[in-house]
CSV table of C-alpha atoms in Angstrom, one decimal:
chain,number,residue,atom,x,y,z
A,1,MET,CA,55.5,-15.5,20.2
A,2,VAL,CA,53.0,-15.6,17.3
A,3,GLN,CA,54.2,-17.4,14.2
A,4,GLN,CA,54.2,-14.5,11.7
A,5,ASN,CA,54.1,-16.6,8.6
A,6,ASN,CA,51.2,-19.1,9.0
A,7,TYR,CA,48.2,-16.8,9.0
A,8,ASP,CA,47.4,-17.4,5.3
A,9,GLU,CA,47.8,-21.2,5.7
A,10,ALA,CA,45.6,-21.3,8.9
A,11,SER,CA,42.9,-19.0,7.5
A,12,GLN,CA,42.7,-20.6,4.0
A,13,PRO,CA,40.1,-23.2,4.8
A,14,HIS,CA,38.0,-20.6,6.5
A,15,ARG,CA,38.2,-18.2,3.6
A,16,GLU,CA,37.2,-21.0,1.2
A,17,ARG,CA,34.2,-22.1,3.3
A,18,ALA,CA,33.0,-18.9,5.0
A,19,LYS,CA,30.2,-18.3,2.6
A,20,ARG,CA,29.2,-21.9,2.6
A,21,VAL,CA,29.1,-22.1,6.4
A,22,GLU,CA,27.0,-18.9,6.4
A,23,GLU,CA,24.6,-20.4,4.0
A,24,LEU,CA,24.5,-23.7,6.0
A,25,VAL,CA,23.5,-21.8,9.1
A,26,GLN,CA,20.8,-20.0,7.2
A,27,GLU,CA,19.5,-23.3,5.9
A,28,ILE,CA,19.5,-24.9,9.4
A,29,LEU,CA,17.5,-22.0,10.8
A,30,ARG,CA,15.0,-22.0,8.0
A,31,ASP,CA,14.5,-25.8,8.4
A,32,ALA,CA,13.9,-25.3,12.1
A,33,ALA,CA,11.4,-22.4,11.3
A,34,VAL,CA,13.5,-20.0,13.3
A,35,ASP,CA,12.8,-16.4,12.2
A,36,TYR,CA,16.0,-14.3,12.0
A,37,HIS,CA,17.1,-10.9,10.9
A,38,SER,CA,20.4,-11.7,9.4
A,39,VAL,CA,23.3,-14.2,9.2
A,40,THR,CA,26.7,-13.0,8.3
A,41,GLY,CA,30.2,-14.5,8.3
A,42,ARG,CA,33.7,-13.1,8.5
A,43,VAL,CA,37.3,-14.3,8.7
A,44,LYS,CA,39.3,-12.6,11.4
A,45,THR,CA,41.9,-10.3,10.0
A,46,GLU,CA,45.6,-11.1,10.6
A,47,GLN,CA,46.0,-8.0,12.8
A,48,SER,CA,43.0,-8.9,14.9
A,49,ALA,CA,44.1,-12.5,15.2
A,50,LYS,CA,47.6,-11.5,16.3
A,51,ALA,CA,46.3,-9.2,18.9
A,52,LYS,CA,44.1,-11.9,20.4
A,53,ILE,CA,47.0,-14.3,20.6
A,54,GLU,CA,49.2,-11.8,22.2
A,55,GLN,CA,46.6,-10.9,24.8
A,56,SER,CA,46.3,-14.6,25.8
A,57,PRO,CA,49.7,-16.3,25.0
A,58,ASP,CA,49.0,-19.1,27.5
A,59,LYS,CA,45.7,-19.9,25.8
A,60,TYR,CA,46.7,-19.5,22.1
A,61,GLY,CA,49.9,-20.7,20.6
A,62,ASP,CA,49.3,-19.7,17.0
A,63,PHE,CA,46.5,-18.9,14.5
A,64,ARG,CA,45.2,-22.5,14.4
A,65,ASP,CA,44.4,-22.4,18.1
A,66,LEU,CA,41.8,-19.6,17.6
A,67,HIS,CA,38.3,-21.0,17.7
A,68,ASP,CA,36.9,-17.8,16.2
A,69,LEU,CA,39.2,-17.4,13.2
A,70,LEU,CA,35.9,-17.9,11.3
A,71,GLY,CA,32.9,-16.2,13.0
A,72,ILE,CA,29.3,-16.5,12.0
A,73,ARG,CA,26.9,-13.9,13.5
A,74,VAL,CA,23.1,-14.7,13.8
A,75,ILE,CA,20.9,-11.7,14.6
A,76,THR,CA,17.3,-12.5,15.5
A,77,HIS,CA,14.4,-10.1,15.8
A,78,LEU,CA,13.4,-11.2,19.3
A,79,ALA,CA,15.3,-12.4,22.4
A,80,THR,CA,13.2,-15.6,22.5
A,81,GLN,CA,14.3,-16.5,19.0
A,82,VAL,CA,17.9,-16.6,20.3
A,83,ASP,CA,17.0,-19.6,22.4
A,84,ALA,CA,15.3,-21.3,19.4
A,85,ALA,CA,18.3,-20.6,17.2
A,86,GLU,CA,20.7,-21.9,19.8
A,87,LYS,CA,18.7,-25.1,20.1
A,88,ALA,CA,18.7,-25.7,16.3
A,89,LEU,CA,22.4,-25.0,15.9
A,90,ASN,CA,23.3,-27.2,18.8
A,91,ALA,CA,21.4,-30.1,17.1
A,92,ALA,CA,23.1,-29.5,13.7
A,93,PHE,CA,26.7,-29.0,14.7
A,94,ASP,CA,29.2,-30.6,17.0
A,95,VAL,CA,29.4,-28.0,19.7
A,96,ASP,CA,32.2,-27.8,22.2
A,97,GLU,CA,30.2,-27.1,25.4
A,98,GLY,CA,33.4,-26.3,27.4
A,99,ARG,CA,34.3,-23.4,25.2
A,100,SER,CA,30.8,-22.2,24.4
A,101,THR,CA,29.2,-19.5,26.6
A,102,ASP,CA,26.0,-17.7,27.2
A,103,LYS,CA,27.2,-14.3,28.1
A,104,ALA,CA,24.0,-13.4,29.9
A,105,SER,CA,24.5,-16.3,32.3
A,106,ILE,CA,27.7,-14.8,33.7
A,107,LEU,CA,26.0,-11.5,34.7
A,108,SER,CA,25.0,-11.3,38.3
A,109,ASP,CA,21.3,-10.8,39.3
A,110,ASP,CA,21.8,-7.0,39.6
A,111,GLU,CA,24.2,-6.6,36.7
A,112,PHE,CA,23.3,-5.5,33.1
A,113,GLY,CA,25.6,-5.7,30.1
A,114,TYR,CA,26.7,-7.7,27.1
A,115,ARG,CA,24.3,-10.6,26.3
A,116,SER,CA,25.0,-13.0,23.5
A,117,VAL,CA,25.3,-16.8,23.0
A,118,HIS,CA,28.7,-17.9,21.7
A,119,LEU,CA,28.9,-21.4,20.3
A,120,VAL,CA,32.2,-23.0,19.5
A,121,ALA,CA,31.4,-25.6,16.9
A,122,LYS,CA,32.6,-27.8,14.1
A,123,LEU,CA,30.8,-29.9,11.5
A,124,ARG,CA,29.2,-33.1,12.7
A,125,GLN,CA,30.9,-36.3,11.4
A,126,ASP,CA,28.1,-37.1,9.0
A,127,ARG,CA,28.5,-33.8,7.2
A,128,ALA,CA,32.3,-33.6,7.5
A,129,THR,CA,32.7,-36.8,5.5
A,130,LEU,CA,31.0,-35.3,2.4
A,131,PRO,CA,33.4,-34.4,-0.4
A,132,GLU,CA,32.6,-30.7,-0.4
A,133,TRP,CA,33.4,-30.4,3.4
A,134,ARG,CA,36.4,-32.7,3.8
A,135,ASN,CA,39.0,-30.0,4.0
A,136,PHE,CA,36.9,-28.3,6.7
A,137,ALA,CA,36.5,-31.3,9.0
A,138,ASP,CA,37.7,-30.9,12.6
A,139,ILE,CA,38.1,-27.1,12.1
A,140,TYR,CA,36.3,-25.1,14.8
A,141,PHE,CA,34.5,-21.8,14.2
A,142,GLU,CA,32.3,-19.6,16.4
A,143,ILE,CA,28.6,-18.8,16.0
A,144,GLN,CA,27.3,-15.7,17.9
A,145,VAL,CA,23.6,-15.5,18.4
A,146,ARG,CA,21.9,-12.3,19.7
A,147,SER,CA,18.8,-10.2,19.2
A,148,ILE,CA,18.8,-6.9,17.3
A,149,LEU,CA,18.8,-5.0,20.6
A,150,GLN,CA,21.6,-7.1,22.1
A,151,HIS,CA,23.5,-6.5,18.9
A,152,ALA,CA,22.9,-2.7,19.1
A,153,TRP,CA,24.3,-2.7,22.6
A,154,ALA,CA,27.4,-4.7,21.6
A,155,GLU,CA,28.1,-2.6,18.6
A,156,ILE,CA,27.8,0.7,20.4
A,157,GLU,CA,29.8,-0.4,23.3
A,158,HIS,CA,32.5,-1.7,21.0
A,159,ASP,CA,32.6,1.3,18.7
A,160,LEU,CA,32.9,3.7,21.7
A,161,GLY,CA,35.6,1.5,23.3
A,162,TYR,CA,33.7,1.4,26.6
A,163,LYS,CA,33.7,-2.2,27.5
A,164,ALA,CA,33.1,-2.7,31.2
A,165,SER,CA,36.6,-2.1,32.7
A,166,VAL,CA,38.3,-0.4,35.6
A,167,ALA,CA,40.0,1.8,33.0
A,168,VAL,CA,36.6,3.4,32.2
A,169,PRO,CA,35.3,6.0,34.6
A,170,ARG,CA,32.7,4.7,37.0
A,171,GLU,CA,30.0,7.2,36.0
A,172,ILE,CA,30.3,6.1,32.4
A,173,ARG,CA,30.1,2.4,33.3
A,174,ARG,CA,27.0,3.1,35.4
A,175,ARG,CA,25.3,4.9,32.5
A,176,PHE,CA,26.1,2.0,30.2
A,177,ALA,CA,24.7,-0.4,32.7
A,178,ARG,CA,21.5,1.6,32.8
A,179,LEU,CA,21.2,1.6,29.1
A,180,ALA,CA,21.8,-2.1,29.0
A,181,GLY,CA,19.0,-2.5,31.5
A,182,LEU,CA,16.6,-0.5,29.3
A,183,LEU,CA,17.5,-2.6,26.2
A,184,GLU,CA,16.9,-5.8,28.2
A,185,LEU,CA,13.5,-4.5,29.3
A,186,ALA,CA,12.7,-3.5,25.7
A,187,ASP,CA,13.7,-7.0,24.5
A,188,ASP,CA,11.3,-8.5,27.1
A,189,GLU,CA,8.5,-6.2,26.0
A,190,PHE,CA,9.0,-7.1,22.3
A,191,ASP,CA,8.8,-10.7,23.3
A,192,LYS,CA,5.5,-10.1,25.1
A,193,LEU,CA,4.1,-8.1,22.3
A,194,ALA,CA,4.9,-10.9,19.9
A,195,GLU,CA,3.2,-13.4,22.2
A,196,ASP,CA,0.1,-11.2,22.5
A,197,ALA,CA,0.0,-10.8,18.7
A,198,ASN,CA,0.2,-14.5,18.2
A,199,ARG,CA,-2.7,-15.1,20.7
A,200,HIS,CA,-4.8,-12.5,18.9
A,201,ALA,CA,-4.1,-14.2,15.5
A,202,THR,CA,-5.1,-17.5,17.0
A,203,LYS,CA,-8.3,-16.1,18.5
A,204,VAL,CA,-9.3,-14.4,15.2
A,205,ASP,CA,-8.6,-17.6,13.3
A,206,ALA,CA,-10.8,-19.6,15.6
A,207,ALA,CA,-13.6,-17.0,15.4
A,208,ILE,CA,-13.7,-17.0,11.6
A,209,ARG,CA,-13.6,-20.8,11.4
A,210,GLY,CA,-16.4,-20.9,13.9
A,211,GLY,CA,-18.5,-18.6,11.7
A,212,LYS,CA,-18.3,-15.5,13.8
A,213,ASP,CA,-17.9,-12.0,12.4
A,214,VAL,CA,-14.8,-10.0,13.1
A,215,ALA,CA,-13.4,-6.8,11.8
A,216,VAL,CA,-11.3,-6.7,8.6
A,217,GLU,CA,-7.6,-6.4,9.6
A,218,ARG,CA,-4.4,-8.2,8.9
A,219,ASP,CA,-5.1,-11.3,11.0
A,220,SER,CA,-8.6,-11.7,9.9
A,221,VAL,CA,-7.5,-11.6,6.2
A,222,VAL,CA,-4.9,-14.2,6.9
A,223,ALA,CA,-7.5,-16.5,8.5
A,224,LEU,CA,-10.2,-15.7,5.8
A,225,VAL,CA,-8.0,-16.7,2.8
A,226,SER,CA,-7.1,-20.0,4.4
A,227,THR,CA,-10.7,-20.9,5.3
A,228,ASP,CA,-13.2,-22.6,3.0
A,229,GLY,CA,-15.5,-20.1,1.4
A,230,PRO,CA,-16.0,-17.8,-1.6
A,231,VAL,CA,-12.6,-16.1,-1.2
A,232,ARG,CA,-10.8,-19.4,-1.1
A,233,ARG,CA,-12.9,-20.6,-4.1
A,234,ALA,CA,-12.0,-17.5,-6.1
A,235,ASP,CA,-8.3,-17.9,-5.3
A,236,VAL,CA,-8.3,-21.6,-6.3
A,237,ALA,CA,-10.1,-20.7,-9.5
A,238,ILE,CA,-7.5,-18.0,-10.4
A,239,ALA,CA,-4.7,-20.4,-9.8
A,240,ARG,CA,-6.3,-23.1,-11.9
A,241,ARG,CA,-7.2,-20.8,-14.8
A,242,THR,CA,-3.7,-19.3,-14.9
A,243,ASN,CA,-2.0,-22.7,-14.5
A,244,ARG,CA,-0.3,-21.6,-11.3
A,245,LYS,CA,0.1,-23.2,-7.9
A,246,LEU,CA,-1.7,-21.5,-5.0
A,247,ALA,CA,0.9,-20.7,-2.3
A,248,PRO,CA,0.2,-22.5,1.0
A,249,ASP,CA,-0.1,-19.2,2.9
A,250,THR,CA,0.0,-15.5,2.6
A,251,SER,CA,2.4,-13.0,4.1
A,252,PRO,CA,1.5,-10.5,6.9
A,253,LEU,CA,2.4,-7.6,4.7
A,254,TYR,CA,0.3,-8.8,1.8
A,255,ALA,CA,-2.7,-9.4,4.2
A,256,THR,CA,-2.2,-5.9,5.7
A,257,THR,CA,-2.4,-4.3,2.2
A,258,ARG,CA,-5.5,-6.3,1.3
A,259,ALA,CA,-7.2,-5.3,4.6
A,260,GLU,CA,-6.5,-1.6,4.0
A,261,GLU,CA,-7.9,-1.9,0.5
A,262,LEU,CA,-11.1,-3.6,1.6
A,263,ARG,CA,-11.7,-1.0,4.3
A,264,SER,CA,-11.2,1.8,1.9
A,265,VAL,CA,-14.1,0.6,-0.2
A,266,GLY,CA,-16.4,0.2,2.9
A,267,LEU,CA,-16.0,-3.4,3.7
A,268,LYS,CA,-15.3,-3.3,7.4
A,269,SER,CA,-16.1,-6.8,8.5
A,270,VAL,CA,-15.4,-10.3,7.3
A,271,ASP,CA,-19.1,-11.0,6.9
A,272,GLU,CA,-19.4,-8.0,4.6
A,273,VAL,CA,-16.5,-9.3,2.5
A,274,THR,CA,-17.9,-12.8,2.4
A,275,ALA,CA,-21.3,-11.6,1.3
A,276,VAL,CA,-20.0,-9.5,-1.6
A,277,MET,CA,-17.6,-12.3,-2.7
A,278,GLU,CA,-20.4,-14.9,-2.5
A,279,ASP,CA,-22.2,-12.9,-5.2
A,280,GLN,CA,-19.1,-12.1,-7.3
A,281,TRP,CA,-16.4,-14.7,-6.8
A,282,GLU,CA,-16.7,-16.3,-10.2
A,283,ARG,CA,-16.6,-12.9,-12.0
A,284,VAL,CA,-13.7,-11.8,-9.8
A,285,ALA,CA,-11.8,-15.0,-10.7
A,286,GLU,CA,-12.6,-14.4,-14.4
A,287,PHE,CA,-11.5,-10.8,-14.3
A,288,ALA,CA,-8.2,-11.6,-12.4
A,289,SER,CA,-7.2,-14.6,-14.5
A,290,GLY,CA,-8.1,-12.8,-17.7
A,291,TRP,CA,-5.8,-9.9,-16.8
A,292,LEU,CA,-3.0,-12.0,-15.3
A,293,LEU,CA,-2.8,-14.2,-18.4
A,294,GLU,CA,-2.3,-11.1,-20.5
A,295,ASP,CA,0.0,-9.3,-18.1
A,296,TRP,CA,2.3,-12.0,-16.8
A,297,GLU,CA,5.7,-12.5,-18.5
A,298,ASP,CA,6.9,-15.9,-19.5
A,299,GLY,CA,9.5,-15.7,-16.7
A,300,ASP,CA,6.8,-15.5,-14.1
A,301,ALA,CA,5.5,-19.0,-15.0
A,302,ASP,CA,6.8,-20.6,-11.8
A,303,ASP,CA,5.5,-17.9,-9.4
A,304,PRO,CA,2.7,-19.1,-7.2
A,305,VAL,CA,-0.5,-17.2,-6.7
A,306,LEU,CA,-0.8,-15.8,-3.2
A,307,PRO,CA,-3.9,-16.5,-1.2
A,308,GLY,CA,-6.0,-13.4,-1.1
A,309,ILE,CA,-5.3,-12.3,-4.7
A,310,SER,CA,-9.0,-12.4,-5.3
A,311,LEU,CA,-9.5,-9.7,-2.7
A,312,TYR,CA,-7.2,-7.4,-4.6
A,313,TYR,CA,-9.3,-7.8,-7.8
A,314,LEU,CA,-12.5,-7.4,-5.8
A,315,PHE,CA,-11.1,-4.1,-4.5
A,316,ILE,CA,-10.2,-3.0,-8.0
A,317,HIS,CA,-13.7,-3.9,-9.3
A,318,LEU,CA,-15.4,-1.9,-6.6
A,319,ARG,CA,-13.1,1.1,-7.2
A,320,MET,CA,-13.8,1.0,-10.9
A,321,THR,CA,-17.5,1.0,-10.4
A,322,GLU,CA,-17.5,3.9,-7.9
A,323,GLU,CA,-17.7,7.6,-8.7
A,324,GLY,CA,-16.6,10.6,-6.7
A,325,ASP,CA,-14.6,9.0,-4.0
A,326,SER,CA,-11.6,10.7,-2.4
A,327,LEU,CA,-8.4,10.4,-4.4
A,328,ASN,CA,-6.6,9.8,-1.2
A,329,VAL,CA,-7.9,6.2,-0.9
A,330,MET,CA,-7.5,5.4,-4.6
A,331,PRO,CA,-4.9,3.1,-5.9
A,332,SER,CA,-1.8,5.0,-7.0
A,333,SER,CA,-2.0,3.6,-10.5
A,334,PHE,CA,-4.0,1.3,-12.8
A,335,PRO,CA,-2.7,-0.9,-15.5
A,336,GLY,CA,-2.9,0.8,-18.9
A,337,ASP,CA,-2.1,-0.3,-22.5
A,338,ASP,CA,1.3,1.5,-22.3
A,339,GLY,CA,2.1,0.9,-18.7
A,340,ASP,CA,0.6,1.9,-15.4
A,341,ILE,CA,-1.5,5.1,-15.4
A,342,SER,CA,-2.4,7.4,-12.6
A,343,TYR,CA,-5.9,7.4,-11.2
A,344,THR,CA,-6.4,10.9,-12.6
A,345,ASP,CA,-5.5,9.7,-16.1
A,346,TYR,CA,-7.7,6.7,-15.6
A,347,LEU,CA,-10.7,9.0,-14.9
A,348,GLU,CA,-9.9,11.1,-18.0
A,349,ARG,CA,-9.7,8.0,-20.2
A,350,LYS,CA,-12.7,6.4,-18.8
A,351,ALA,CA,-15.2,8.5,-20.8
A,352,SER,CA,-13.3,8.2,-24.1
A,353,LYS,CA,-11.2,5.1,-24.2
A,354,ARG,CA,-11.4,1.7,-22.6
A,355,THR,CA,-8.0,0.2,-21.8
A,356,ARG,CA,-7.2,-3.4,-22.2
A,357,PHE,CA,-7.4,-3.8,-18.4
A,358,GLU,CA,-10.9,-2.2,-18.4
A,359,ARG,CA,-12.1,-4.3,-21.3
A,360,ILE,CA,-11.1,-7.5,-19.5
A,361,HIS,CA,-12.9,-6.2,-16.4
A,362,ASP,CA,-16.1,-5.3,-18.4
A,363,ALA,CA,-16.2,-8.7,-20.0
A,364,ALA,CA,-16.1,-10.5,-16.7
A,365,PHE,CA,-18.8,-8.3,-15.1
A,366,SER,CA,-20.9,-7.5,-18.1
A,367,ASP,CA,-24.0,-9.4,-16.8
A,368,ALA,CA,-23.4,-8.7,-13.1
A,369,ASP,CA,-25.6,-6.8,-10.8
A,370,GLN,CA,-23.9,-4.3,-8.5
A,371,PRO,CA,-22.5,-6.2,-5.5
A,372,ARG,CA,-24.3,-5.9,-2.2
A,373,ARG,CA,-22.5,-3.8,0.4
A,374,ASN,CA,-23.5,-2.3,3.7
A,375,SER,CA,-23.6,1.5,3.6
C-alpha cells in the first residue's frame, strides 16, 4: 500500500534542486563539447508516482524508492551524440549501472521500437559535500538521453497509448515497428550526413590553408576568417579600433549569411574575395569601426566581434558603389539617421542627402580606387 501522506516530503528535495540539476547537466554537456537540442527536468506528479508504485508493489515500497521521481531529459540532434552525452554524464555522476539501461540493447536484431538511454544517477561524493548540494546527497534521479527522432517516436507512441503490448492489435504493432525502423534509418542517415559535412569542412579548410582556390560557401568562409590574410587583418583591426575582443570562431549561420552576400556581389571564389580585400582591407576596417563606434550602445561593450565582420562591410561597400542591380539581392535595409531605411528609400536619399552611415563610408573610401573584381 502506498503511503498517501509522504509525497510532499519525498519530492521536496527534488523540487528544490530540479532546476539546478537541469543546469548542471547542461554545464556538463557544454564542458564536454556535446551538442544537444534541449535539456529539461520534471518532478513526477503524485498521481503518476502512485500509479508506478501500484504497478510494481514488490519493487517500490513508497515514493522514496522511485529512482525517477526527478527526471532529466536530454535530447540530442544526432544519434551519435547520444553516445557522447552518455559518456560525459557517466563520468560526471555516480551512475547505478544495475538500474541503468540502454533500451536499444534489449531489442532483438529484427526488432524496432523505443530507443533511449536511461541513467539512474546521484551526485558524486566530491559534489555532494558542497554546501549547496548537501540536502541532495544520496538522492537518485533519472537522466534520459535520446535523439530528436528517438524522442519523436517515444512521444507519439506514448500519446497514442500504443506501447508494444499484446493488448494492442497485431497490425497496429506491426505498423509502429515499421515506423520505428524508418526513424532508426533516418537517424543513421543524419549521422552519415553530419560525418560527410565534417569531412567536407576539413577538406576545404586544408585547401584554403594550402593556398588553393575554392568556391565561396559556408565552410570556405569559416576557414577563410580563421586563416592569416587580409580578411583576418581587417577583422583584427576592427576589433582593436572598437576596443572589442575578436571571438575565437564564427558560427555556421553567420558564415552562411556572409557567403550569400559575397556571391550576390559577384565574388564567387575565395581568391576573388582575397584579391578585393587585399586592396581594401584597411578602408573596410576604417568604415566598419567608424560606424560601429557610433552605432553600438554602451550595453554592447562586452560583446565580441565575430570573425568575418569585415566581409559584411565589404559587401555593404560594394553594394553602395553599384548601380542598377536587382532589388532581390539587395540588403533588406540600410542604417539611416532615424533608424534602418529600406533600399528603395536609400536610393531616393542617395541623390539628395547623405546619411551618417554613408558619410562614414565616404570618409573611409574617399581616396580609394574601385576594388578589382572579376566580371
